[in-house]
PDB file of C-alpha atoms in Angstrom:
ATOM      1  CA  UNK S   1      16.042 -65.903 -78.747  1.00 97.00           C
ATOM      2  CA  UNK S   2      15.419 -65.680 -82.522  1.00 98.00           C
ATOM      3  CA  UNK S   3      13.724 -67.822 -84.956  1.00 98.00           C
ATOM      4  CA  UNK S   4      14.023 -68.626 -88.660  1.00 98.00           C
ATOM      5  CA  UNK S   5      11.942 -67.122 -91.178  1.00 98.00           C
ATOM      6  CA  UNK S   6      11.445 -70.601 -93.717  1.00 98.00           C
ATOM      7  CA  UNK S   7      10.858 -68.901 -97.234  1.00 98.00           C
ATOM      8  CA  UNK S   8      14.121 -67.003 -96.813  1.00 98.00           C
ATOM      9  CA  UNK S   9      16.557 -68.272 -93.611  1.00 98.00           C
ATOM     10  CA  UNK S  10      16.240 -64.304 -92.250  1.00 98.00           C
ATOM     11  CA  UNK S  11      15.785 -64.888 -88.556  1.00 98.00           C
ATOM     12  CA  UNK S  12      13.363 -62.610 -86.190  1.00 98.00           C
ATOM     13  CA  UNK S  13      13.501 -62.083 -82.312  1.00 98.00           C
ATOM     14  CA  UNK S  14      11.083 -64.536 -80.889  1.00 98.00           C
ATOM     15  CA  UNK S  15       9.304 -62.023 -78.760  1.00 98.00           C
ATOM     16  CA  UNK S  16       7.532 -58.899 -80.602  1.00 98.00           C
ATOM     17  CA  UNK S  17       4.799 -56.443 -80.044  1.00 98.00           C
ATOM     18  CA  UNK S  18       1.836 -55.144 -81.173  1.00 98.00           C
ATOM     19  CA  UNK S  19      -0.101 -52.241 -81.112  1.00 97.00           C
ATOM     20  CA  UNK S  20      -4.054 -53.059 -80.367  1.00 95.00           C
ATOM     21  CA  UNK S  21      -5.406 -50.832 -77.412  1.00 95.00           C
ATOM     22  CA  UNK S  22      -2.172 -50.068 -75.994  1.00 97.00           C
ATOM     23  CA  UNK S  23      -0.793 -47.522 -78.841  1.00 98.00           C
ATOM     24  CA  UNK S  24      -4.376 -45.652 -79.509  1.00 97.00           C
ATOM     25  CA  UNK S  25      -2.979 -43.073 -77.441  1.00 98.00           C
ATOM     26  CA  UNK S  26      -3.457 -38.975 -78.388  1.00 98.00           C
ATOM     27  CA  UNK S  27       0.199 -37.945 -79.563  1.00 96.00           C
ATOM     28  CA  UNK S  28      -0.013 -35.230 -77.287  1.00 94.00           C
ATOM     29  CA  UNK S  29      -0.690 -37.654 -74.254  1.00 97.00           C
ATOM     30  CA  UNK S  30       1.538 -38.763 -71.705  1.00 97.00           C
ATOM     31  CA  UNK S  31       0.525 -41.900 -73.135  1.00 97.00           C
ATOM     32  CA  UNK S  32       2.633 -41.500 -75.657  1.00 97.00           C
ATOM     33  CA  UNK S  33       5.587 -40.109 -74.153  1.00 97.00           C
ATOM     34  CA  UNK S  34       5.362 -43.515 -71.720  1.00 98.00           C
ATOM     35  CA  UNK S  35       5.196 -45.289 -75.200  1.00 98.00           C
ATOM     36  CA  UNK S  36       8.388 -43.671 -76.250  1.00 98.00           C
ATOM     37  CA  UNK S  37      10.165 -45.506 -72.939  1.00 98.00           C
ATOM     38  CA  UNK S  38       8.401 -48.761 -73.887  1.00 98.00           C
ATOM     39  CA  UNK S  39       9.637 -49.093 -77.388  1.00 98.00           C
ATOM     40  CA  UNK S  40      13.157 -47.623 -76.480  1.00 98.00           C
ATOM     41  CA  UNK S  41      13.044 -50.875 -73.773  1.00 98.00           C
ATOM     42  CA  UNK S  42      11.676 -52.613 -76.688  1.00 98.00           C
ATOM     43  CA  UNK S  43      14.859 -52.036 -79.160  1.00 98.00           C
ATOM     44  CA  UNK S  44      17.481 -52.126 -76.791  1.00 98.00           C
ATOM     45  CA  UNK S  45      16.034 -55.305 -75.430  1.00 98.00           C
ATOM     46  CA  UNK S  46      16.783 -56.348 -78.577  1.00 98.00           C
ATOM     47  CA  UNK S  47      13.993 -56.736 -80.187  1.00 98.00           C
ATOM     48  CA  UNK S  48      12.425 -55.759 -83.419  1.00 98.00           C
ATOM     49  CA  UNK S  49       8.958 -57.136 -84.477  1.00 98.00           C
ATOM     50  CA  UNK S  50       6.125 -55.036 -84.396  1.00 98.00           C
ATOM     51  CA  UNK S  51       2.597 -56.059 -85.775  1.00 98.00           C
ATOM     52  CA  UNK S  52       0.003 -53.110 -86.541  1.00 98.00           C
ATOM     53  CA  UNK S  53      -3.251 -52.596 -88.247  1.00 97.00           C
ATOM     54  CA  UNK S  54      -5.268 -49.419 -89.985  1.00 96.00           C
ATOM     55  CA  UNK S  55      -8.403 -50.928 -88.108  1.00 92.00           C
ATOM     56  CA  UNK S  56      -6.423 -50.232 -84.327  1.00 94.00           C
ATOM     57  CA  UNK S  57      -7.903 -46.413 -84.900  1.00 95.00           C
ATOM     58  CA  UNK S  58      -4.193 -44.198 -84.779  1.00 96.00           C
ATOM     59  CA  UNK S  59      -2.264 -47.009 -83.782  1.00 97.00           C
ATOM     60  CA  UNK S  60      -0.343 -46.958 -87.373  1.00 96.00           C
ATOM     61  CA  UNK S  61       0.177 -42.824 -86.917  1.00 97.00           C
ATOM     62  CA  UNK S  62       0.982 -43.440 -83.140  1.00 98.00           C
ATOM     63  CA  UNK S  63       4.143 -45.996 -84.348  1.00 98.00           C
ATOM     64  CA  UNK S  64       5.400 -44.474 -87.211  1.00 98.00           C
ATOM     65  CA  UNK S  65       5.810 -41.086 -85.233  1.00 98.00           C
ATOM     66  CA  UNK S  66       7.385 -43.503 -82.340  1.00 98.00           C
ATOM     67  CA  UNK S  67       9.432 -45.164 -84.644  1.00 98.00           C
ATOM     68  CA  UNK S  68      11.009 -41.790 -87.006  1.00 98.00           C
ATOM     69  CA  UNK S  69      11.597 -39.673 -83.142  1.00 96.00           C
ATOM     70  CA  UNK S  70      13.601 -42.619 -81.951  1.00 97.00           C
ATOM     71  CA  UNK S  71      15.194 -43.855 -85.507  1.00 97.00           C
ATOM     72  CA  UNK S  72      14.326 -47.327 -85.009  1.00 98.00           C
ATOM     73  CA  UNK S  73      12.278 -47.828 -88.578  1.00 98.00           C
ATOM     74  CA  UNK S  74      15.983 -49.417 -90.241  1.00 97.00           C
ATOM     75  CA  UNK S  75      16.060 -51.880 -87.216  1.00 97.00           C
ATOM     76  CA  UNK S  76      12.077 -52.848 -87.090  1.00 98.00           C
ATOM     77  CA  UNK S  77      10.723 -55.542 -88.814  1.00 98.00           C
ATOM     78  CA  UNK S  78       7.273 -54.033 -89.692  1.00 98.00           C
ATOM     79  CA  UNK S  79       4.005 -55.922 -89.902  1.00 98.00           C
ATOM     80  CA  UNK S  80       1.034 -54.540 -91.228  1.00 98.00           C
ATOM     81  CA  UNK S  81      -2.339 -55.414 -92.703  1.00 98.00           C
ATOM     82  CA  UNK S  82      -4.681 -55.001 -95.795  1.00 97.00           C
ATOM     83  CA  UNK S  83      -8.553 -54.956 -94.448  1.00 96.00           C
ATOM     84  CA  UNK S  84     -10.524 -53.845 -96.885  1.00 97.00           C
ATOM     85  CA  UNK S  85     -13.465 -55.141 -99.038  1.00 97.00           C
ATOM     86  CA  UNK S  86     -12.771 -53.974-102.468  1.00 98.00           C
ATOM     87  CA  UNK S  87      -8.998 -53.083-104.809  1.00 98.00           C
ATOM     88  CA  UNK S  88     -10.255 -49.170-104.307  1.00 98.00           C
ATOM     89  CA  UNK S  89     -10.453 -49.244-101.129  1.00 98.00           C
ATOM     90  CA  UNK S  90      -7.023 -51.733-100.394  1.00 98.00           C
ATOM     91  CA  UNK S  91      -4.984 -49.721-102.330  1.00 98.00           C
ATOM     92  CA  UNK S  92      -6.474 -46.339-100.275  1.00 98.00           C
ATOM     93  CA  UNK S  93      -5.456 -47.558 -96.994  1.00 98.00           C
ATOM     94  CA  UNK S  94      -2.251 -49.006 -98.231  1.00 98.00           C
ATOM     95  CA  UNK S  95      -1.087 -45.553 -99.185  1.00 98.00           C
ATOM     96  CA  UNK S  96      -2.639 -44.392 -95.866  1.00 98.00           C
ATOM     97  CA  UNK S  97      -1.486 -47.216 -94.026  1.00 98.00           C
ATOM     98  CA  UNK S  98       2.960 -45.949 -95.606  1.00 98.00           C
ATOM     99  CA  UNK S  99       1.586 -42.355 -94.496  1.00 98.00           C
ATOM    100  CA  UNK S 100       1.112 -42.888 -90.910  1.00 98.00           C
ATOM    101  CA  UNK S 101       4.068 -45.583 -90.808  1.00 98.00           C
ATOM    102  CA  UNK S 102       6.228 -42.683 -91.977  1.00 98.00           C
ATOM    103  CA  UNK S 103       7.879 -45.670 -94.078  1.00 98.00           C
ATOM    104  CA  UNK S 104       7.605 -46.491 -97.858  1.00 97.00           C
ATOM    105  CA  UNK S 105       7.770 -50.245 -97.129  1.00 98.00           C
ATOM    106  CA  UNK S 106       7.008 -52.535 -94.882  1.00 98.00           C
ATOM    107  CA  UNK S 107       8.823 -56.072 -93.978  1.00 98.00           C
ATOM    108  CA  UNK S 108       5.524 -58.367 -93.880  1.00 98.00           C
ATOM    109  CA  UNK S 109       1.711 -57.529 -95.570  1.00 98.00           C
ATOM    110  CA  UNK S 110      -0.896 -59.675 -93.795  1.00 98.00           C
ATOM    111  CA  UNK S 111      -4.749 -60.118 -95.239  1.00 98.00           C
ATOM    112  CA  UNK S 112      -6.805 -59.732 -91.901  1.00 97.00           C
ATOM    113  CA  UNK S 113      -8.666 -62.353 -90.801  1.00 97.00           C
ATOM    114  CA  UNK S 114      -9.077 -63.700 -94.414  1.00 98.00           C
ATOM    115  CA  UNK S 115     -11.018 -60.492 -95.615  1.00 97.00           C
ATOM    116  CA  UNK S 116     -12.231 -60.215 -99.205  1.00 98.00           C
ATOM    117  CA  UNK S 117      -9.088 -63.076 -99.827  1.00 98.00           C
ATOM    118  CA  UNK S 118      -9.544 -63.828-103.429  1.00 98.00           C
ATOM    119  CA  UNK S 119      -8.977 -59.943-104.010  1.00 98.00           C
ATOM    120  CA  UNK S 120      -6.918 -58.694-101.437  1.00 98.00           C
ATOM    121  CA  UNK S 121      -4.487 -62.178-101.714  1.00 98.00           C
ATOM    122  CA  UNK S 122      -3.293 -60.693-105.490  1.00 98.00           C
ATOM    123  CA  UNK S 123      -3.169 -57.476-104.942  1.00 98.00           C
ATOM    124  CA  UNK S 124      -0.397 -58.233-101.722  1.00 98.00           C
ATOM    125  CA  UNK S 125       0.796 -60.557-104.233  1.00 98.00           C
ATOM    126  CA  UNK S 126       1.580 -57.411-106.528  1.00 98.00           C
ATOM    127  CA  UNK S 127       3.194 -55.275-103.837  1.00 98.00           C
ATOM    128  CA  UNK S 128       5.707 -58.369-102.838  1.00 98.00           C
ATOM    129  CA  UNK S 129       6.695 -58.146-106.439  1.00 98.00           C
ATOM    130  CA  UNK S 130       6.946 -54.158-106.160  1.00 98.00           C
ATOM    131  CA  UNK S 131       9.267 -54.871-103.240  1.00 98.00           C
ATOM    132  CA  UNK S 132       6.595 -52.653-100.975  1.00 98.00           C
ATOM    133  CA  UNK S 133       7.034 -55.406 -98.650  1.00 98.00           C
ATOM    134  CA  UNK S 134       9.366 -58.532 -98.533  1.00 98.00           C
ATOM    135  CA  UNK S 135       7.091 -61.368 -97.201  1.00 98.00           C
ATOM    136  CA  UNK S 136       3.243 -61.333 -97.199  1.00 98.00           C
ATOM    137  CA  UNK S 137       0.890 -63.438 -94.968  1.00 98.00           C
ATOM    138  CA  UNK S 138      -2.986 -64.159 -93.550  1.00 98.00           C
ATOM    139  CA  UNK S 139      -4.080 -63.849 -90.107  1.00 98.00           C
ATOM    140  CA  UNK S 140      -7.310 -64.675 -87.969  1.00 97.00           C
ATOM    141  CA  UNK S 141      -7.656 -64.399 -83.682  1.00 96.00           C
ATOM    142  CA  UNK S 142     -10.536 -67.039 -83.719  1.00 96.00           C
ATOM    143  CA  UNK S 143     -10.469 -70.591 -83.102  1.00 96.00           C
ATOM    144  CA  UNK S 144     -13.702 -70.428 -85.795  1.00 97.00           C
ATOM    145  CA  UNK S 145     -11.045 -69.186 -88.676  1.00 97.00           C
ATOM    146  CA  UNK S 146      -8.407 -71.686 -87.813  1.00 98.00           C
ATOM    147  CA  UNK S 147     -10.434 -74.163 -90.825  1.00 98.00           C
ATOM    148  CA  UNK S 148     -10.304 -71.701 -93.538  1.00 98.00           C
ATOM    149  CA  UNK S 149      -6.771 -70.622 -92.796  1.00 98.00           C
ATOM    150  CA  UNK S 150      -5.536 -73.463 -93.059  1.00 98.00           C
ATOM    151  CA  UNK S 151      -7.213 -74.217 -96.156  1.00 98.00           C
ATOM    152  CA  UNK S 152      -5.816 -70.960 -97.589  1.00 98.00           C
ATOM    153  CA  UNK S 153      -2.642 -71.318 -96.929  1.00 98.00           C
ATOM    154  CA  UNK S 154      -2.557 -75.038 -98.681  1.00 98.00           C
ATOM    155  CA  UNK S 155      -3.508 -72.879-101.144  1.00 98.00           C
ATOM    156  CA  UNK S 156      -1.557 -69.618-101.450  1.00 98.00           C
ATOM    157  CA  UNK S 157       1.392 -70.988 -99.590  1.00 98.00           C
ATOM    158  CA  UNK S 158       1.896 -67.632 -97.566  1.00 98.00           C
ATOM    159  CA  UNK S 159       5.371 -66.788 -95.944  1.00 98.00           C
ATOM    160  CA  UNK S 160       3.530 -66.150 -92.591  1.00 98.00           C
ATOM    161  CA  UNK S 161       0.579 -67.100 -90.889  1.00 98.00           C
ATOM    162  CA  UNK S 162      -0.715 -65.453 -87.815  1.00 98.00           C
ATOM    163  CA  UNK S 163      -2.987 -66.931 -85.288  1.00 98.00           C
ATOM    164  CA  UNK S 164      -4.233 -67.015 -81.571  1.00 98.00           C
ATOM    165  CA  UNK S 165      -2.522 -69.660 -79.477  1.00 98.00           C
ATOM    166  CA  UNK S 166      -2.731 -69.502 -75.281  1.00 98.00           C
ATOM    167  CA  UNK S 167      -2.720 -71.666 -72.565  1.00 98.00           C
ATOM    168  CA  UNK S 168      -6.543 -71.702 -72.554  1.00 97.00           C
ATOM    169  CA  UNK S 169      -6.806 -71.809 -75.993  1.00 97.00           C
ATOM    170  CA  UNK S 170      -4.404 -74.427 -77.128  1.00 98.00           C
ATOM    171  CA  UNK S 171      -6.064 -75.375 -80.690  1.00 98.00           C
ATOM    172  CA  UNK S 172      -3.748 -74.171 -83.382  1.00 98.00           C
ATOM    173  CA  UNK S 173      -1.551 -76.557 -81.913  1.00 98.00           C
ATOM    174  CA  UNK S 174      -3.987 -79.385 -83.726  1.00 97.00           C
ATOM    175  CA  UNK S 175      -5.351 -77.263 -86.866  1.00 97.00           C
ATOM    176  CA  UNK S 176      -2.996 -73.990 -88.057  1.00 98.00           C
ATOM    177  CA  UNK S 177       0.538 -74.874 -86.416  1.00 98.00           C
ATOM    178  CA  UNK S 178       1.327 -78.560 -87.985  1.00 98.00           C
ATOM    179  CA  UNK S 179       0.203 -77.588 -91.178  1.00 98.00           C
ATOM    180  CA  UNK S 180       2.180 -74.421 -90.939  1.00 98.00           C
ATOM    181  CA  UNK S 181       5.574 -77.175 -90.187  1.00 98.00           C
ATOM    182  CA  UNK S 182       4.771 -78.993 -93.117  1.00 98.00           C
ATOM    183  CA  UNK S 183       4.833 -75.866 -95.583  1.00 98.00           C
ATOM    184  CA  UNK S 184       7.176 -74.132 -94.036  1.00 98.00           C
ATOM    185  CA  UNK S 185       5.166 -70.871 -93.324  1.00 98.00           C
ATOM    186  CA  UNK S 186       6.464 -68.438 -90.276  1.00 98.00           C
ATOM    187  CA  UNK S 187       3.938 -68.092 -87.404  1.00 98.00           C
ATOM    188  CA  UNK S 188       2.719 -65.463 -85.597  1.00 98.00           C
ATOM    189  CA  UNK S 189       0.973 -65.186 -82.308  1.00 98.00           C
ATOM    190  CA  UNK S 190      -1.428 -63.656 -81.009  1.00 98.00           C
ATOM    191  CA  UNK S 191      -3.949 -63.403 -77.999  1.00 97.00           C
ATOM    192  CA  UNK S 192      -1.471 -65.145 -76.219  1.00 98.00           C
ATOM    193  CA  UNK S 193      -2.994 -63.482 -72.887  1.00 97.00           C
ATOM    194  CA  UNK S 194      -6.701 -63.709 -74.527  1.00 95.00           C
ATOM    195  CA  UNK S 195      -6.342 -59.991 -74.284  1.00 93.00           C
ATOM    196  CA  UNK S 196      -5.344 -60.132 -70.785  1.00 93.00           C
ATOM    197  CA  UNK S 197      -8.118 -62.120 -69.359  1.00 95.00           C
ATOM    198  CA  UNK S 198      -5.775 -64.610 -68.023  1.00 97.00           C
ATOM    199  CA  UNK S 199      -4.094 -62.282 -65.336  1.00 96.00           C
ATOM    200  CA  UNK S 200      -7.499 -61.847 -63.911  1.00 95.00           C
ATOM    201  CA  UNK S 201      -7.926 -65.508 -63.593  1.00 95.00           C
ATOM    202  CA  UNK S 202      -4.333 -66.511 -61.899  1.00 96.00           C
ATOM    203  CA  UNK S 203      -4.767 -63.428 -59.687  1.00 94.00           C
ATOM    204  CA  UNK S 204      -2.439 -63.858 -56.880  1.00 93.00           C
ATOM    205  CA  UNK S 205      -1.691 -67.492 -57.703  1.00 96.00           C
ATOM    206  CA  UNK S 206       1.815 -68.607 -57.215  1.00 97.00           C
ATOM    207  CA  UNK S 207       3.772 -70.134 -60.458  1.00 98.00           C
ATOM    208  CA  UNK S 208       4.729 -73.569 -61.002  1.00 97.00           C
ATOM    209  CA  UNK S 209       7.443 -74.859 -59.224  1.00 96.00           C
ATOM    210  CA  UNK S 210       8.909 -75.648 -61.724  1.00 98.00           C
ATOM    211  CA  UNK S 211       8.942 -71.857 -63.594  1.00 98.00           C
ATOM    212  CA  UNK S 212      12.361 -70.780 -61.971  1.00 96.00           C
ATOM    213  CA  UNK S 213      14.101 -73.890 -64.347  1.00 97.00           C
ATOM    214  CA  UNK S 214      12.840 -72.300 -67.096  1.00 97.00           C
ATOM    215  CA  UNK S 215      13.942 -68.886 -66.219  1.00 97.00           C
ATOM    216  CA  UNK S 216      10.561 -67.442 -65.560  1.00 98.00           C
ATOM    217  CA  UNK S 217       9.603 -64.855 -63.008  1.00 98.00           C
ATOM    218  CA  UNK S 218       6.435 -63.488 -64.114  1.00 98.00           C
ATOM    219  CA  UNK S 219       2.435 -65.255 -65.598  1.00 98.00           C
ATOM    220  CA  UNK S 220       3.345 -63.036 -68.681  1.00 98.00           C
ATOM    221  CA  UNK S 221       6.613 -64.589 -69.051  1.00 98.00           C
ATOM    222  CA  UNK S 222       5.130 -68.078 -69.103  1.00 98.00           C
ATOM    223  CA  UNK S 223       2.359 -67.604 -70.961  1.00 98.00           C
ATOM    224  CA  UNK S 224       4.644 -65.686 -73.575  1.00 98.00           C
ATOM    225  CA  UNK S 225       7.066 -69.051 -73.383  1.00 98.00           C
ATOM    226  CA  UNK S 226       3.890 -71.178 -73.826  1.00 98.00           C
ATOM    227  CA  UNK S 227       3.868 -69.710 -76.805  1.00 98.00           C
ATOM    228  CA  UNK S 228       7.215 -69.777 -78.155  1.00 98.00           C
ATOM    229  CA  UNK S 229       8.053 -73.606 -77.189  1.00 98.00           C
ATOM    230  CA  UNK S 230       5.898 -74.885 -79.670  1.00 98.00           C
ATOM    231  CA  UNK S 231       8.376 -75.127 -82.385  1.00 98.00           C
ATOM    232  CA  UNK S 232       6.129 -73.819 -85.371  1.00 98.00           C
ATOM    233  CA  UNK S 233       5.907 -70.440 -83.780  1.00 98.00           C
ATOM    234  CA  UNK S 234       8.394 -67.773 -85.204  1.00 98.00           C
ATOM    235  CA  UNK S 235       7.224 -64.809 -82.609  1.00 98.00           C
ATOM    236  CA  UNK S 236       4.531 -63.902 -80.179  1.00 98.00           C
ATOM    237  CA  UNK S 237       3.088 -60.286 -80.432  1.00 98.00           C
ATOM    238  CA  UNK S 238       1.948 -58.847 -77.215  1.00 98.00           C
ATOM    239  CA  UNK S 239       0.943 -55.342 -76.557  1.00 96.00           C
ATOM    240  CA  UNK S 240       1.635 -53.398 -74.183  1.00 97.00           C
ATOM    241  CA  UNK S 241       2.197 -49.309 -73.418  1.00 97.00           C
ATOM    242  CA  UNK S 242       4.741 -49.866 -69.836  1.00 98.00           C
ATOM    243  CA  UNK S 243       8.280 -49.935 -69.962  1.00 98.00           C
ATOM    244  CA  UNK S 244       8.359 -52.333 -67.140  1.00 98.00           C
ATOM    245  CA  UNK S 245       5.960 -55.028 -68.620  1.00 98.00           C
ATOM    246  CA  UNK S 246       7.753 -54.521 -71.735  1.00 98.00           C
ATOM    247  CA  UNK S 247      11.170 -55.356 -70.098  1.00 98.00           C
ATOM    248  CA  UNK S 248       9.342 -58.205 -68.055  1.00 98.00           C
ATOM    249  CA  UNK S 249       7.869 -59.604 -71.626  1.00 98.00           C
ATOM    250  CA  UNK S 250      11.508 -59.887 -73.227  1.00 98.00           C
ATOM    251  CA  UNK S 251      12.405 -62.192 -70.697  1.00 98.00           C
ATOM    252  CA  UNK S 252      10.255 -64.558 -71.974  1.00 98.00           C
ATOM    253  CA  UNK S 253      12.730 -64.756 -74.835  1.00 98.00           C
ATOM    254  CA  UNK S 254      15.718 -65.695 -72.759  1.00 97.00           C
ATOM    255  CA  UNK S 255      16.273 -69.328 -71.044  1.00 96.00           C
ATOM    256  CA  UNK S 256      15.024 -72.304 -71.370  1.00 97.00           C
ATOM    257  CA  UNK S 257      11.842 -73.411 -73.225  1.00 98.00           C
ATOM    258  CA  UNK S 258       8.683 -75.703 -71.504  1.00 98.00           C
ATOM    259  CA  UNK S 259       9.032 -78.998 -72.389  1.00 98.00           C
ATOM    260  CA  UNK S 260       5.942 -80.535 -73.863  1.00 97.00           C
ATOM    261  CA  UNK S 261       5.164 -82.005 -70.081  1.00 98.00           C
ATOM    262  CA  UNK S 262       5.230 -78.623 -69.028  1.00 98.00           C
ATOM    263  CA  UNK S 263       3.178 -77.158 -71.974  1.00 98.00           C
ATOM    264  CA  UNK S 264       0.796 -79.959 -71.326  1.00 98.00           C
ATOM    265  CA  UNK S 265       0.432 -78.545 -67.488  1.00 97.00           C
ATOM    266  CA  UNK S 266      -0.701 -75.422 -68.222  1.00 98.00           C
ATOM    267  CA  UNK S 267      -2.990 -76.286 -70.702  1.00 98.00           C
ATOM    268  CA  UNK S 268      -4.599 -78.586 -68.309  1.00 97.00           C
ATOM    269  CA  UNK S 269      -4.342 -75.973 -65.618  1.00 96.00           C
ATOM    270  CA  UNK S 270      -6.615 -73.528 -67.878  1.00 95.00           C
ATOM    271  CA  UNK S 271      -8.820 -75.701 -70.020  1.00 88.00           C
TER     272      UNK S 271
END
């Protein structure tokens, strides 16, 4: 399943990754040689979207060595970060940030969780005009940020926002994601397990009758097509480092979507 990018018509896979705990592995590890399975299930799954960060320790190094051993950079769109407090220091872990990608470019520039905006907005401003990166966005993971996000991208008018949305955490579905429709900005997701605490609370529960319509198998499939049937969202960006959860997250991105009864369920189920 892929989704339109609005400021250009491009289209992205609707089911991505991202590299938080799972990819700060030792390159020497067998870690990382389970990581090279999971991203070679990853692109021949079809998919394409990763989202890093120079604050997820070697993450960045871990990827770009993934992605240059398996020549997948020309087929990943790559998303990346600027968390910094001051020009000096942005444009330091930029050129940090291309070294351990192993890339000269990347496809989308986020400003983390609004950090030092009203410097760090221009500046990704600058590198969009460079063509070091093709779209450039803000992001936050807290229900607290969702208010100033929103007010900054009335403002800026970003190509992409990023922002947790889950079952048990269902609010950007009343603050970021309707403003995100009316300004046509692309949306990212994350936390859409709430960094895996909801496996611990469905346990050994059985899914919803009504799961097998939709195509789903697995808690990490639905909560992954929570995400995506909300029809602001442009991709969801789990992590993970297993070839077989990897394969059993792509599925999400096949069938059916929840209908809004169905998203209304869950979200009742887990409030």
């Amino acid at each position: 399943m892929t989704r339109t990018i609005p400021s250009t018509g491009d289209t992205v896979p609707a089911i991505g990754a991202g590299t938080s705990g799972s990819y700060e592995v030792a390159l020497d590890s067998p870690d990382f040689t389970r990581l090279q399975e999971t991203v070679r299930v990853f692109f021949d799954g079809g998919a394409t979207l990763f989202d890093t960060s120079p604050n997820y320790t070697n993450a960045d190094e871990v990827l770009g060595a993934l992605l240059a051993a398996g020549g997948w950079r020309d087929r990943c769109f790559l998303a990346t970060k600027i968390a910094a407090d001051d020009r000096a220091a942005m444009e330091a872990q930029w050129a940090e940030s291309r070294r351990r990608l192993q890339t000269d470019h990347v496809e989308l520039l986020q400003v983390h969780n609004l950090r030092a905006l009203d410097i760090a907005w221009p500046y990704a401003q600058q590198l969009k005009e460079a063509r070091a990166t093709k779209y450039i966005g803000l992001t936050h993971y807290l229900e607290s940020g969702h208010a100033p996000l929103v007010a900054a991208m009335r403002a800026l008018r970003p190509d992409f926002v990023q922002v947790n949305y889950s079952v048990n955490a269902p609010q950007a579905a009343r603050t970021v994601l309707p403003v995100a429709q009316e300004l046509g900005i692309a949306v990212l997701v994350n936390r859409a397990f709430d960094d895996g605490k909801l496996f611990a609370r469905v346990g050994d529960a059985a899914l919803p009758g009504w799961a097998a319509d939709v195509g789903v198998t697995s808690w990490s499939q639905l909560f992954l097509k929570f995400a995506i049937s909300h029809p602001a969202v442009t991709a969801v960006i789990p992590a993970t480092g297993r070839p077989d959860r990897q394969a059993d997250q792509l599925r999400a991105g096949t069938g059916p979507l929840l209908s809004e009864a169905q998203q209304a369920e869950l979200v009742a189920r887990f409030a």
